[in-house]
Amino acid sequence: MATAAGTPRRFGILISGRGSNMEALARAALAGEIPARPAVVISNEASAGGLRVAQGLGLPTAVVDHRDSADRATHDRRVQGVLEEHGAELVCLAGYMRLLSASFVAAFPARILNIHPSLLPAFPGLDAQRQALEHGAKVSGCTVHFVDADLDSGPIIAQTAVPVAEDDTEASLSRRILAEEHRLYVGAVRLYFQDRLRLEGRRVRIAEAPGG
Ligand code: GRF
Protein backbone atom coordinates (compact mmCIF):
# COMPACT_ATOMS: atom_id res chain seq x y z
CA MET A 1 0.00 0.00 0.00
CA ALA A 2 1.25 3.47 -0.79
CA THR A 3 0.34 6.99 0.23
CA ALA A 4 -1.39 9.36 -2.15
CA ALA A 5 2.04 10.58 -3.21
CA GLY A 6 2.97 6.99 -4.11
CA THR A 7 5.59 6.49 -1.41
CA PRO A 8 5.17 3.34 0.72
CA ARG A 9 4.06 3.81 4.31
CA ARG A 10 6.79 3.15 6.84
CA PHE A 11 7.23 1.97 10.40
CA GLY A 12 10.09 2.19 12.86
CA ILE A 13 10.96 -0.50 15.42
CA LEU A 14 12.45 0.23 18.84
CA ILE A 15 14.42 -2.53 20.56
CA SER A 16 16.77 -3.02 23.48
CA GLY A 17 17.89 -6.62 23.04
CA ARG A 18 17.50 -9.81 21.04
CA GLY A 19 14.92 -8.41 18.62
CA SER A 20 13.02 -11.54 17.64
CA ASN A 21 9.74 -9.62 17.37
CA MET A 22 11.53 -6.96 15.30
CA GLU A 23 12.78 -9.73 13.02
CA ALA A 24 9.29 -11.23 12.65
CA LEU A 25 7.85 -7.81 11.72
CA ALA A 26 10.68 -6.94 9.36
CA ARG A 27 10.62 -10.29 7.57
CA ALA A 28 6.84 -10.15 7.17
CA ALA A 29 7.00 -6.62 5.75
CA LEU A 30 9.88 -7.47 3.42
CA ALA A 31 7.89 -10.50 2.21
CA GLY A 32 4.90 -8.27 1.44
CA GLU A 33 2.73 -9.68 4.26
CA ILE A 34 2.51 -6.22 5.83
CA PRO A 35 1.71 -3.40 3.37
CA ALA A 36 4.43 -1.08 4.66
CA ARG A 37 8.19 -0.84 4.78
CA PRO A 38 10.40 -1.26 7.88
CA ALA A 39 12.12 2.14 7.82
CA VAL A 40 14.58 1.95 10.71
CA VAL A 41 15.45 -0.15 13.76
CA ILE A 42 16.55 1.92 16.76
CA SER A 43 18.13 0.56 19.93
CA ASN A 44 19.01 2.36 23.14
CA GLU A 45 21.68 -0.32 23.71
CA ALA A 46 24.64 -0.56 21.31
CA SER A 47 25.09 -4.22 22.29
CA ALA A 48 21.54 -5.27 21.32
CA GLY A 49 21.72 -8.47 19.27
CA GLY A 50 18.73 -7.30 17.24
CA LEU A 51 20.83 -4.57 15.61
CA ARG A 52 22.97 -7.20 13.89
CA VAL A 53 19.86 -9.10 12.82
CA ALA A 54 18.39 -5.90 11.34
CA GLN A 55 21.61 -5.11 9.51
CA GLY A 56 21.62 -8.67 8.14
CA LEU A 57 18.17 -7.96 6.71
CA GLY A 58 19.52 -4.81 5.08
CA LEU A 59 17.60 -2.42 7.32
CA PRO A 60 18.87 0.98 8.47
CA THR A 61 19.76 0.92 12.17
CA ALA A 62 20.55 3.57 14.76
CA VAL A 63 21.78 3.53 18.34
CA VAL A 64 20.36 6.25 20.55
CA ASP A 65 21.96 5.56 23.92
CA HIS A 66 19.81 6.92 26.73
CA ARG A 67 22.97 7.48 28.80
CA ASP A 68 23.95 10.25 26.37
CA SER A 69 20.90 12.36 27.28
CA ALA A 70 20.37 14.29 30.48
CA ASP A 71 16.75 13.21 30.87
CA ARG A 72 14.03 11.04 29.39
CA ALA A 73 12.40 13.82 27.37
CA THR A 74 15.70 14.70 25.69
CA HIS A 75 16.42 11.06 24.85
CA ASP A 76 12.93 10.58 23.46
CA ARG A 77 13.23 13.72 21.32
CA ARG A 78 16.36 12.26 19.75
CA VAL A 79 14.58 8.97 19.07
CA GLN A 80 11.65 10.90 17.59
CA GLY A 81 14.07 12.78 15.34
CA VAL A 82 15.50 9.53 13.93
CA LEU A 83 12.01 8.12 13.37
CA GLU A 84 10.93 11.28 11.54
CA GLU A 85 14.12 11.32 9.47
CA HIS A 86 13.16 7.87 8.22
CA GLY A 87 9.53 8.79 7.60
CA ALA A 88 8.10 6.39 10.20
CA GLU A 89 4.36 6.75 10.56
CA LEU A 90 3.99 3.94 13.09
CA VAL A 91 6.32 3.05 15.97
CA CYS A 92 6.53 -0.60 17.05
CA LEU A 93 8.04 -1.28 20.45
CA ALA A 94 9.64 -4.72 20.43
CA GLY A 95 11.37 -5.47 23.69
CA TYR A 96 12.16 -1.77 24.16
CA MET A 97 13.04 -1.52 27.84
CA ARG A 98 12.36 2.18 28.34
CA LEU A 99 9.34 4.06 29.58
CA LEU A 100 8.24 6.70 27.09
CA SER A 101 7.82 10.37 27.93
CA ALA A 102 4.36 11.91 27.61
CA SER A 103 5.60 14.16 24.83
CA PHE A 104 6.85 11.20 22.77
CA VAL A 105 3.50 9.42 23.16
CA ALA A 106 1.69 12.64 22.18
CA ALA A 107 3.88 13.00 19.09
CA PHE A 108 2.55 9.68 17.71
CA PRO A 109 -1.14 9.64 18.66
CA ALA A 110 -2.54 6.07 18.32
CA ARG A 111 0.60 5.34 16.30
CA ILE A 112 2.70 3.45 18.86
CA LEU A 113 2.19 -0.29 19.39
CA ASN A 114 3.70 -2.61 21.97
CA ILE A 115 3.80 -6.37 22.50
CA HIS A 116 3.65 -7.74 26.02
CA PRO A 117 4.06 -11.39 27.09
CA SER A 118 0.87 -11.76 29.14
CA LEU A 119 -2.86 -11.36 28.75
CA LEU A 120 -3.12 -7.74 29.86
CA PRO A 121 -4.32 -6.31 32.18
CA ALA A 122 -2.86 -9.31 34.04
CA PHE A 123 0.85 -9.20 34.80
CA PRO A 124 2.06 -5.84 33.41
CA GLY A 125 5.68 -4.78 33.79
CA LEU A 126 8.81 -6.87 33.93
CA ASP A 127 9.01 -10.70 34.00
CA ALA A 128 5.38 -11.22 33.00
CA GLN A 129 5.88 -14.94 32.37
CA ARG A 130 7.41 -15.40 35.84
CA GLN A 131 4.57 -13.39 37.36
CA ALA A 132 2.04 -15.71 35.68
CA LEU A 133 3.78 -18.83 37.02
CA GLU A 134 4.16 -17.40 40.52
CA HIS A 135 0.50 -16.42 40.55
CA GLY A 136 -0.49 -19.94 39.56
CA ALA A 137 -2.26 -18.84 36.37
CA LYS A 138 -3.46 -21.72 34.21
CA VAL A 139 -3.56 -19.57 31.07
CA SER A 140 -1.26 -16.75 30.02
CA GLY A 141 -0.40 -15.43 26.57
CA CYS A 142 0.47 -12.22 24.79
CA THR A 143 -1.09 -8.87 23.98
CA VAL A 144 -0.54 -6.21 21.33
CA HIS A 145 -1.83 -2.82 22.42
CA PHE A 146 -1.70 0.85 21.59
CA VAL A 147 0.72 2.67 23.87
CA ASP A 148 -0.54 5.43 26.12
CA ALA A 149 1.24 7.37 28.85
CA ASP A 150 1.11 4.49 31.37
CA LEU A 151 2.98 1.19 31.43
CA ASP A 152 1.35 -1.69 29.46
CA SER A 153 -2.01 0.02 29.77
CA GLY A 154 -3.21 1.22 26.36
CA PRO A 155 -6.18 -0.08 24.36
CA ILE A 156 -5.84 -3.76 23.45
CA ILE A 157 -5.68 -4.66 19.76
CA ALA A 158 -5.17 -8.43 19.85
CA GLN A 159 -4.41 -11.24 22.27
CA THR A 160 -3.47 -14.91 22.08
CA ALA A 161 -3.95 -17.27 25.03
CA VAL A 162 -1.26 -19.81 25.85
CA PRO A 163 -2.06 -22.55 28.40
CA VAL A 164 0.38 -22.99 31.27
CA ALA A 165 1.61 -26.60 31.39
CA GLU A 166 2.06 -28.48 34.68
CA ASP A 167 5.80 -28.74 34.15
CA ASP A 168 6.35 -25.26 32.69
CA THR A 169 9.38 -23.26 33.73
CA GLU A 170 9.78 -19.56 33.02
CA ALA A 171 11.94 -20.52 30.03
CA SER A 172 9.51 -23.04 28.53
CA LEU A 173 6.47 -20.81 28.99
CA SER A 174 8.38 -17.82 27.56
CA ARG A 175 9.36 -19.89 24.52
CA ARG A 176 5.77 -20.89 23.73
CA ILE A 177 4.46 -17.37 24.32
CA LEU A 178 7.21 -15.89 22.12
CA ALA A 179 6.21 -18.07 19.16
CA GLU A 180 2.68 -16.65 19.49
CA GLU A 181 3.99 -13.10 19.94
CA HIS A 182 5.60 -13.19 16.51
CA ARG A 183 2.34 -14.21 14.81
CA LEU A 184 0.21 -11.81 16.84
CA TYR A 185 2.41 -8.77 16.26
CA VAL A 186 2.62 -9.34 12.50
CA GLY A 187 -1.17 -9.66 12.34
CA ALA A 188 -1.74 -6.49 14.36
CA VAL A 189 0.69 -4.37 12.32
CA ARG A 190 -0.93 -5.71 9.14
CA LEU A 191 -4.35 -4.60 10.45
CA TYR A 192 -2.93 -1.17 11.25
CA PHE A 193 -1.60 -0.69 7.73
CA GLN A 194 -4.81 -2.05 6.25
CA ASP A 195 -6.47 0.85 8.12
CA ARG A 196 -8.75 -1.61 9.89
CA LEU A 197 -8.20 -0.53 13.53
CA ARG A 198 -10.91 1.77 14.92
CA LEU A 199 -10.29 3.23 18.35
CA GLU A 200 -13.51 3.82 20.30
CA GLY A 201 -12.61 4.91 23.82
CA ARG A 202 -10.61 2.02 25.26
CA ARG A 203 -12.01 -0.39 22.75
CA VAL A 204 -10.30 -1.25 19.48
CA ARG A 205 -12.72 -2.48 16.85
CA ILE A 206 -11.41 -4.35 13.84
CA ALA A 207 -13.09 -3.39 10.59
CA GLU A 208 -13.95 -6.05 8.02
CA ALA A 209 -11.42 -6.50 5.25
CA PRO A 210 -12.57 -4.64 2.13
CA GLY A 211 -14.63 -7.10 0.11
CA GLY A 212 -14.37 -9.63 2.93
C1 GRF B 1 9.11 -10.13 24.32
O1 GRF B 1 8.70 -11.15 25.18
C2 GRF B 1 8.16 -8.96 24.34
O2 GRF B 1 6.83 -9.36 24.55
C3 GRF B 1 8.64 -8.19 25.54
O3 GRF B 1 10.04 -8.28 25.48
C4 GRF B 1 10.40 -9.48 24.80
C5 GRF B 1 11.29 -9.04 23.67
O4 GRF B 1 11.80 -10.15 22.96
N1 GRF B 1 8.13 -6.83 25.49
P1 GRF B 1 12.48 -9.91 21.55
O5 GRF B 1 13.60 -8.89 21.79
O6 GRF B 1 11.45 -9.38 20.61
O7 GRF B 1 13.02 -11.23 21.14
PDB file of C-alpha atoms and ligand atoms in Angstrom:
ATOM      1  CA  MET A   1       0.000   0.000   0.000  1.00  0.00           C
ATOM      2  CA  ALA A   2       1.251   3.473  -0.792  1.00  0.00           C
ATOM      3  CA  THR A   3       0.345   6.987   0.226  1.00  0.00           C
ATOM      4  CA  ALA A   4      -1.394   9.356  -2.152  1.00  0.00           C
ATOM      5  CA  ALA A   5       2.040  10.576  -3.206  1.00  0.00           C
ATOM      6  CA  GLY A   6       2.971   6.995  -4.111  1.00  0.00           C
ATOM      7  CA  THR A   7       5.592   6.495  -1.405  1.00  0.00           C
ATOM      8  CA  PRO A   8       5.171   3.344   0.719  1.00  0.00           C
ATOM      9  CA  ARG A   9       4.059   3.812   4.313  1.00  0.00           C
ATOM     10  CA  ARG A  10       6.787   3.149   6.843  1.00  0.00           C
ATOM     11  CA  PHE A  11       7.233   1.974  10.395  1.00  0.00           C
ATOM     12  CA  GLY A  12      10.088   2.188  12.857  1.00  0.00           C
ATOM     13  CA  ILE A  13      10.958  -0.500  15.415  1.00  0.00           C
ATOM     14  CA  LEU A  14      12.452   0.230  18.841  1.00  0.00           C
ATOM     15  CA  ILE A  15      14.425  -2.527  20.555  1.00  0.00           C
ATOM     16  CA  SER A  16      16.774  -3.017  23.477  1.00  0.00           C
ATOM     17  CA  GLY A  17      17.888  -6.624  23.044  1.00  0.00           C
ATOM     18  CA  ARG A  18      17.505  -9.813  21.039  1.00  0.00           C
ATOM     19  CA  GLY A  19      14.922  -8.409  18.623  1.00  0.00           C
ATOM     20  CA  SER A  20      13.022 -11.542  17.636  1.00  0.00           C
ATOM     21  CA  ASN A  21       9.737  -9.615  17.369  1.00  0.00           C
ATOM     22  CA  MET A  22      11.525  -6.961  15.301  1.00  0.00           C
ATOM     23  CA  GLU A  23      12.778  -9.729  13.020  1.00  0.00           C
ATOM     24  CA  ALA A  24       9.292 -11.229  12.645  1.00  0.00           C
ATOM     25  CA  LEU A  25       7.846  -7.809  11.717  1.00  0.00           C
ATOM     26  CA  ALA A  26      10.679  -6.942   9.359  1.00  0.00           C
ATOM     27  CA  ARG A  27      10.618 -10.293   7.566  1.00  0.00           C
ATOM     28  CA  ALA A  28       6.836 -10.152   7.175  1.00  0.00           C
ATOM     29  CA  ALA A  29       7.005  -6.622   5.755  1.00  0.00           C
ATOM     30  CA  LEU A  30       9.877  -7.469   3.420  1.00  0.00           C
ATOM     31  CA  ALA A  31       7.887 -10.498   2.206  1.00  0.00           C
ATOM     32  CA  GLY A  32       4.898  -8.269   1.443  1.00  0.00           C
ATOM     33  CA  GLU A  33       2.733  -9.683   4.256  1.00  0.00           C
ATOM     34  CA  ILE A  34       2.507  -6.219   5.832  1.00  0.00           C
ATOM     35  CA  PRO A  35       1.714  -3.398   3.370  1.00  0.00           C
ATOM     36  CA  ALA A  36       4.434  -1.079   4.664  1.00  0.00           C
ATOM     37  CA  ARG A  37       8.192  -0.836   4.779  1.00  0.00           C
ATOM     38  CA  PRO A  38      10.403  -1.264   7.883  1.00  0.00           C
ATOM     39  CA  ALA A  39      12.117   2.136   7.824  1.00  0.00           C
ATOM     40  CA  VAL A  40      14.577   1.947  10.713  1.00  0.00           C
ATOM     41  CA  VAL A  41      15.454  -0.149  13.765  1.00  0.00           C
ATOM     42  CA  ILE A  42      16.547   1.925  16.764  1.00  0.00           C
ATOM     43  CA  SER A  43      18.134   0.560  19.935  1.00  0.00           C
ATOM     44  CA  ASN A  44      19.007   2.362  23.145  1.00  0.00           C
ATOM     45  CA  GLU A  45      21.678  -0.319  23.711  1.00  0.00           C
ATOM     46  CA  ALA A  46      24.637  -0.557  21.310  1.00  0.00           C
ATOM     47  CA  SER A  47      25.093  -4.222  22.292  1.00  0.00           C
ATOM     48  CA  ALA A  48      21.545  -5.271  21.321  1.00  0.00           C
ATOM     49  CA  GLY A  49      21.719  -8.471  19.268  1.00  0.00           C
ATOM     50  CA  GLY A  50      18.729  -7.301  17.243  1.00  0.00           C
ATOM     51  CA  LEU A  51      20.835  -4.575  15.609  1.00  0.00           C
ATOM     52  CA  ARG A  52      22.969  -7.202  13.894  1.00  0.00           C
ATOM     53  CA  VAL A  53      19.860  -9.097  12.820  1.00  0.00           C
ATOM     54  CA  ALA A  54      18.387  -5.899  11.341  1.00  0.00           C
ATOM     55  CA  GLN A  55      21.611  -5.113   9.505  1.00  0.00           C
ATOM     56  CA  GLY A  56      21.617  -8.665   8.144  1.00  0.00           C
ATOM     57  CA  LEU A  57      18.170  -7.959   6.705  1.00  0.00           C
ATOM     58  CA  GLY A  58      19.521  -4.806   5.082  1.00  0.00           C
ATOM     59  CA  LEU A  59      17.599  -2.415   7.323  1.00  0.00           C
ATOM     60  CA  PRO A  60      18.872   0.978   8.467  1.00  0.00           C
ATOM     61  CA  THR A  61      19.756   0.923  12.168  1.00  0.00           C
ATOM     62  CA  ALA A  62      20.552   3.572  14.759  1.00  0.00           C
ATOM     63  CA  VAL A  63      21.782   3.534  18.338  1.00  0.00           C
ATOM     64  CA  VAL A  64      20.359   6.255  20.555  1.00  0.00           C
ATOM     65  CA  ASP A  65      21.959   5.564  23.917  1.00  0.00           C
ATOM     66  CA  HIS A  66      19.809   6.916  26.733  1.00  0.00           C
ATOM     67  CA  ARG A  67      22.972   7.477  28.799  1.00  0.00           C
ATOM     68  CA  ASP A  68      23.946  10.248  26.367  1.00  0.00           C
ATOM     69  CA  SER A  69      20.899  12.356  27.283  1.00  0.00           C
ATOM     70  CA  ALA A  70      20.370  14.288  30.482  1.00  0.00           C
ATOM     71  CA  ASP A  71      16.752  13.214  30.867  1.00  0.00           C
ATOM     72  CA  ARG A  72      14.029  11.036  29.390  1.00  0.00           C
ATOM     73  CA  ALA A  73      12.397  13.820  27.367  1.00  0.00           C
ATOM     74  CA  THR A  74      15.703  14.702  25.695  1.00  0.00           C
ATOM     75  CA  HIS A  75      16.421  11.065  24.852  1.00  0.00           C
ATOM     76  CA  ASP A  76      12.928  10.585  23.461  1.00  0.00           C
ATOM     77  CA  ARG A  77      13.226  13.718  21.319  1.00  0.00           C
ATOM     78  CA  ARG A  78      16.359  12.257  19.754  1.00  0.00           C
ATOM     79  CA  VAL A  79      14.584   8.967  19.065  1.00  0.00           C
ATOM     80  CA  GLN A  80      11.652  10.902  17.589  1.00  0.00           C
ATOM     81  CA  GLY A  81      14.072  12.782  15.340  1.00  0.00           C
ATOM     82  CA  VAL A  82      15.504   9.532  13.930  1.00  0.00           C
ATOM     83  CA  LEU A  83      12.010   8.118  13.372  1.00  0.00           C
ATOM     84  CA  GLU A  84      10.929  11.281  11.544  1.00  0.00           C
ATOM     85  CA  GLU A  85      14.117  11.322   9.471  1.00  0.00           C
ATOM     86  CA  HIS A  86      13.160   7.866   8.216  1.00  0.00           C
ATOM     87  CA  GLY A  87       9.525   8.791   7.595  1.00  0.00           C
ATOM     88  CA  ALA A  88       8.101   6.395  10.198  1.00  0.00           C
ATOM     89  CA  GLU A  89       4.357   6.752  10.557  1.00  0.00           C
ATOM     90  CA  LEU A  90       3.991   3.935  13.093  1.00  0.00           C
ATOM     91  CA  VAL A  91       6.319   3.051  15.971  1.00  0.00           C
ATOM     92  CA  CYS A  92       6.526  -0.605  17.048  1.00  0.00           C
ATOM     93  CA  LEU A  93       8.037  -1.283  20.450  1.00  0.00           C
ATOM     94  CA  ALA A  94       9.637  -4.718  20.428  1.00  0.00           C
ATOM     95  CA  GLY A  95      11.366  -5.473  23.688  1.00  0.00           C
ATOM     96  CA  TYR A  96      12.164  -1.773  24.163  1.00  0.00           C
ATOM     97  CA  MET A  97      13.043  -1.524  27.845  1.00  0.00           C
ATOM     98  CA  ARG A  98      12.363   2.177  28.335  1.00  0.00           C
ATOM     99  CA  LEU A  99       9.338   4.060  29.580  1.00  0.00           C
ATOM    100  CA  LEU A 100       8.237   6.703  27.090  1.00  0.00           C
ATOM    101  CA  SER A 101       7.820  10.372  27.931  1.00  0.00           C
ATOM    102  CA  ALA A 102       4.357  11.905  27.608  1.00  0.00           C
ATOM    103  CA  SER A 103       5.600  14.165  24.829  1.00  0.00           C
ATOM    104  CA  PHE A 104       6.849  11.197  22.766  1.00  0.00           C
ATOM    105  CA  VAL A 105       3.499   9.423  23.164  1.00  0.00           C
ATOM    106  CA  ALA A 106       1.692  12.636  22.179  1.00  0.00           C
ATOM    107  CA  ALA A 107       3.881  12.996  19.088  1.00  0.00           C
ATOM    108  CA  PHE A 108       2.550   9.681  17.707  1.00  0.00           C
ATOM    109  CA  PRO A 109      -1.144   9.637  18.665  1.00  0.00           C
ATOM    110  CA  ALA A 110      -2.539   6.072  18.318  1.00  0.00           C
ATOM    111  CA  ARG A 111       0.602   5.339  16.303  1.00  0.00           C
ATOM    112  CA  ILE A 112       2.701   3.449  18.859  1.00  0.00           C
ATOM    113  CA  LEU A 113       2.186  -0.291  19.388  1.00  0.00           C
ATOM    114  CA  ASN A 114       3.695  -2.611  21.974  1.00  0.00           C
ATOM    115  CA  ILE A 115       3.799  -6.367  22.499  1.00  0.00           C
ATOM    116  CA  HIS A 116       3.647  -7.743  26.016  1.00  0.00           C
ATOM    117  CA  PRO A 117       4.058 -11.387  27.088  1.00  0.00           C
ATOM    118  CA  SER A 118       0.868 -11.761  29.144  1.00  0.00           C
ATOM    119  CA  LEU A 119      -2.860 -11.359  28.747  1.00  0.00           C
ATOM    120  CA  LEU A 120      -3.120  -7.743  29.862  1.00  0.00           C
ATOM    121  CA  PRO A 121      -4.322  -6.306  32.176  1.00  0.00           C
ATOM    122  CA  ALA A 122      -2.856  -9.310  34.043  1.00  0.00           C
ATOM    123  CA  PHE A 123       0.854  -9.202  34.801  1.00  0.00           C
ATOM    124  CA  PRO A 124       2.058  -5.841  33.412  1.00  0.00           C
ATOM    125  CA  GLY A 125       5.676  -4.780  33.793  1.00  0.00           C
ATOM    126  CA  LEU A 126       8.810  -6.873  33.935  1.00  0.00           C
ATOM    127  CA  ASP A 127       9.010 -10.696  34.003  1.00  0.00           C
ATOM    128  CA  ALA A 128       5.384 -11.220  32.996  1.00  0.00           C
ATOM    129  CA  GLN A 129       5.883 -14.937  32.368  1.00  0.00           C
ATOM    130  CA  ARG A 130       7.413 -15.404  35.839  1.00  0.00           C
ATOM    131  CA  GLN A 131       4.573 -13.391  37.362  1.00  0.00           C
ATOM    132  CA  ALA A 132       2.042 -15.706  35.678  1.00  0.00           C
ATOM    133  CA  LEU A 133       3.783 -18.829  37.015  1.00  0.00           C
ATOM    134  CA  GLU A 134       4.164 -17.398  40.516  1.00  0.00           C
ATOM    135  CA  HIS A 135       0.498 -16.415  40.554  1.00  0.00           C
ATOM    136  CA  GLY A 136      -0.494 -19.940  39.563  1.00  0.00           C
ATOM    137  CA  ALA A 137      -2.262 -18.839  36.373  1.00  0.00           C
ATOM    138  CA  LYS A 138      -3.460 -21.723  34.208  1.00  0.00           C
ATOM    139  CA  VAL A 139      -3.556 -19.574  31.067  1.00  0.00           C
ATOM    140  CA  SER A 140      -1.262 -16.748  30.023  1.00  0.00           C
ATOM    141  CA  GLY A 141      -0.401 -15.432  26.573  1.00  0.00           C
ATOM    142  CA  CYS A 142       0.467 -12.218  24.795  1.00  0.00           C
ATOM    143  CA  THR A 143      -1.093  -8.868  23.976  1.00  0.00           C
ATOM    144  CA  VAL A 144      -0.544  -6.207  21.326  1.00  0.00           C
ATOM    145  CA  HIS A 145      -1.832  -2.822  22.419  1.00  0.00           C
ATOM    146  CA  PHE A 146      -1.697   0.854  21.591  1.00  0.00           C
ATOM    147  CA  VAL A 147       0.717   2.669  23.875  1.00  0.00           C
ATOM    148  CA  ASP A 148      -0.544   5.429  26.122  1.00  0.00           C
ATOM    149  CA  ALA A 149       1.235   7.374  28.846  1.00  0.00           C
ATOM    150  CA  ASP A 150       1.106   4.487  31.367  1.00  0.00           C
ATOM    151  CA  LEU A 151       2.980   1.190  31.430  1.00  0.00           C
ATOM    152  CA  ASP A 152       1.353  -1.685  29.459  1.00  0.00           C
ATOM    153  CA  SER A 153      -2.011   0.024  29.770  1.00  0.00           C
ATOM    154  CA  GLY A 154      -3.209   1.222  26.360  1.00  0.00           C
ATOM    155  CA  PRO A 155      -6.178  -0.082  24.363  1.00  0.00           C
ATOM    156  CA  ILE A 156      -5.844  -3.757  23.452  1.00  0.00           C
ATOM    157  CA  ILE A 157      -5.679  -4.660  19.756  1.00  0.00           C
ATOM    158  CA  ALA A 158      -5.174  -8.430  19.846  1.00  0.00           C
ATOM    159  CA  GLN A 159      -4.410 -11.242  22.265  1.00  0.00           C
ATOM    160  CA  THR A 160      -3.469 -14.914  22.084  1.00  0.00           C
ATOM    161  CA  ALA A 161      -3.949 -17.268  25.026  1.00  0.00           C
ATOM    162  CA  VAL A 162      -1.258 -19.814  25.851  1.00  0.00           C
ATOM    163  CA  PRO A 163      -2.064 -22.555  28.402  1.00  0.00           C
ATOM    164  CA  VAL A 164       0.382 -22.989  31.269  1.00  0.00           C
ATOM    165  CA  ALA A 165       1.606 -26.602  31.388  1.00  0.00           C
ATOM    166  CA  GLU A 166       2.063 -28.482  34.675  1.00  0.00           C
ATOM    167  CA  ASP A 167       5.803 -28.740  34.146  1.00  0.00           C
ATOM    168  CA  ASP A 168       6.347 -25.261  32.691  1.00  0.00           C
ATOM    169  CA  THR A 169       9.378 -23.257  33.729  1.00  0.00           C
ATOM    170  CA  GLU A 170       9.784 -19.560  33.020  1.00  0.00           C
ATOM    171  CA  ALA A 171      11.941 -20.521  30.030  1.00  0.00           C
ATOM    172  CA  SER A 172       9.508 -23.043  28.535  1.00  0.00           C
ATOM    173  CA  LEU A 173       6.471 -20.811  28.989  1.00  0.00           C
ATOM    174  CA  SER A 174       8.380 -17.816  27.565  1.00  0.00           C
ATOM    175  CA  ARG A 175       9.359 -19.885  24.516  1.00  0.00           C
ATOM    176  CA  ARG A 176       5.770 -20.888  23.732  1.00  0.00           C
ATOM    177  CA  ILE A 177       4.457 -17.374  24.319  1.00  0.00           C
ATOM    178  CA  LEU A 178       7.206 -15.894  22.119  1.00  0.00           C
ATOM    179  CA  ALA A 179       6.209 -18.068  19.160  1.00  0.00           C
ATOM    180  CA  GLU A 180       2.679 -16.653  19.493  1.00  0.00           C
ATOM    181  CA  GLU A 181       3.990 -13.104  19.944  1.00  0.00           C
ATOM    182  CA  HIS A 182       5.598 -13.187  16.513  1.00  0.00           C
ATOM    183  CA  ARG A 183       2.336 -14.212  14.813  1.00  0.00           C
ATOM    184  CA  LEU A 184       0.212 -11.814  16.840  1.00  0.00           C
ATOM    185  CA  TYR A 185       2.407  -8.768  16.263  1.00  0.00           C
ATOM    186  CA  VAL A 186       2.625  -9.335  12.503  1.00  0.00           C
ATOM    187  CA  GLY A 187      -1.167  -9.663  12.345  1.00  0.00           C
ATOM    188  CA  ALA A 188      -1.740  -6.486  14.361  1.00  0.00           C
ATOM    189  CA  VAL A 189       0.687  -4.371  12.321  1.00  0.00           C
ATOM    190  CA  ARG A 190      -0.928  -5.713   9.142  1.00  0.00           C
ATOM    191  CA  LEU A 191      -4.352  -4.595  10.452  1.00  0.00           C
ATOM    192  CA  TYR A 192      -2.925  -1.167  11.251  1.00  0.00           C
ATOM    193  CA  PHE A 193      -1.595  -0.686   7.728  1.00  0.00           C
ATOM    194  CA  GLN A 194      -4.806  -2.049   6.252  1.00  0.00           C
ATOM    195  CA  ASP A 195      -6.468   0.853   8.120  1.00  0.00           C
ATOM    196  CA  ARG A 196      -8.746  -1.605   9.894  1.00  0.00           C
ATOM    197  CA  LEU A 197      -8.197  -0.525  13.527  1.00  0.00           C
ATOM    198  CA  ARG A 198     -10.914   1.772  14.923  1.00  0.00           C
ATOM    199  CA  LEU A 199     -10.292   3.230  18.352  1.00  0.00           C
ATOM    200  CA  GLU A 200     -13.513   3.820  20.303  1.00  0.00           C
ATOM    201  CA  GLY A 201     -12.612   4.905  23.824  1.00  0.00           C
ATOM    202  CA  ARG A 202     -10.612   2.019  25.255  1.00  0.00           C
ATOM    203  CA  ARG A 203     -12.014  -0.392  22.752  1.00  0.00           C
ATOM    204  CA  VAL A 204     -10.299  -1.253  19.479  1.00  0.00           C
ATOM    205  CA  ARG A 205     -12.719  -2.481  16.851  1.00  0.00           C
ATOM    206  CA  ILE A 206     -11.410  -4.352  13.841  1.00  0.00           C
ATOM    207  CA  ALA A 207     -13.089  -3.389  10.589  1.00  0.00           C
ATOM    208  CA  GLU A 208     -13.953  -6.045   8.020  1.00  0.00           C
ATOM    209  CA  ALA A 209     -11.418  -6.498   5.248  1.00  0.00           C
ATOM    210  CA  PRO A 210     -12.567  -4.639   2.129  1.00  0.00           C
ATOM    211  CA  GLY A 211     -14.630  -7.100   0.108  1.00  0.00           C
ATOM    212  CA  GLY A 212     -14.372  -9.631   2.927  1.00  0.00           C
TER     213      GLY A 212
HETATM  214  C1  GRF B   1       9.110 -10.126  24.316  1.00  0.00           C
HETATM  215  O1  GRF B   1       8.698 -11.152  25.178  1.00  0.00           O
HETATM  216  C2  GRF B   1       8.158  -8.964  24.342  1.00  0.00           C
HETATM  217  O2  GRF B   1       6.825  -9.361  24.554  1.00  0.00           O
HETATM  218  C3  GRF B   1       8.642  -8.187  25.537  1.00  0.00           C
HETATM  219  O3  GRF B   1      10.036  -8.283  25.482  1.00  0.00           O
HETATM  220  C4  GRF B   1      10.403  -9.479  24.799  1.00  0.00           C
HETATM  221  C5  GRF B   1      11.291  -9.044  23.666  1.00  0.00           C
HETATM  222  O4  GRF B   1      11.801 -10.147  22.957  1.00  0.00           O
HETATM  223  N1  GRF B   1       8.125  -6.833  25.490  1.00  0.00           N
HETATM  224  P1  GRF B   1      12.481  -9.909  21.549  1.00  0.00           P
HETATM  225  O5  GRF B   1      13.603  -8.887  21.786  1.00  0.00           O
HETATM  226  O6  GRF B   1      11.446  -9.383  20.607  1.00  0.00           O
HETATM  227  O7  GRF B   1      13.023 -11.231  21.136  1.00  0.00           O
END
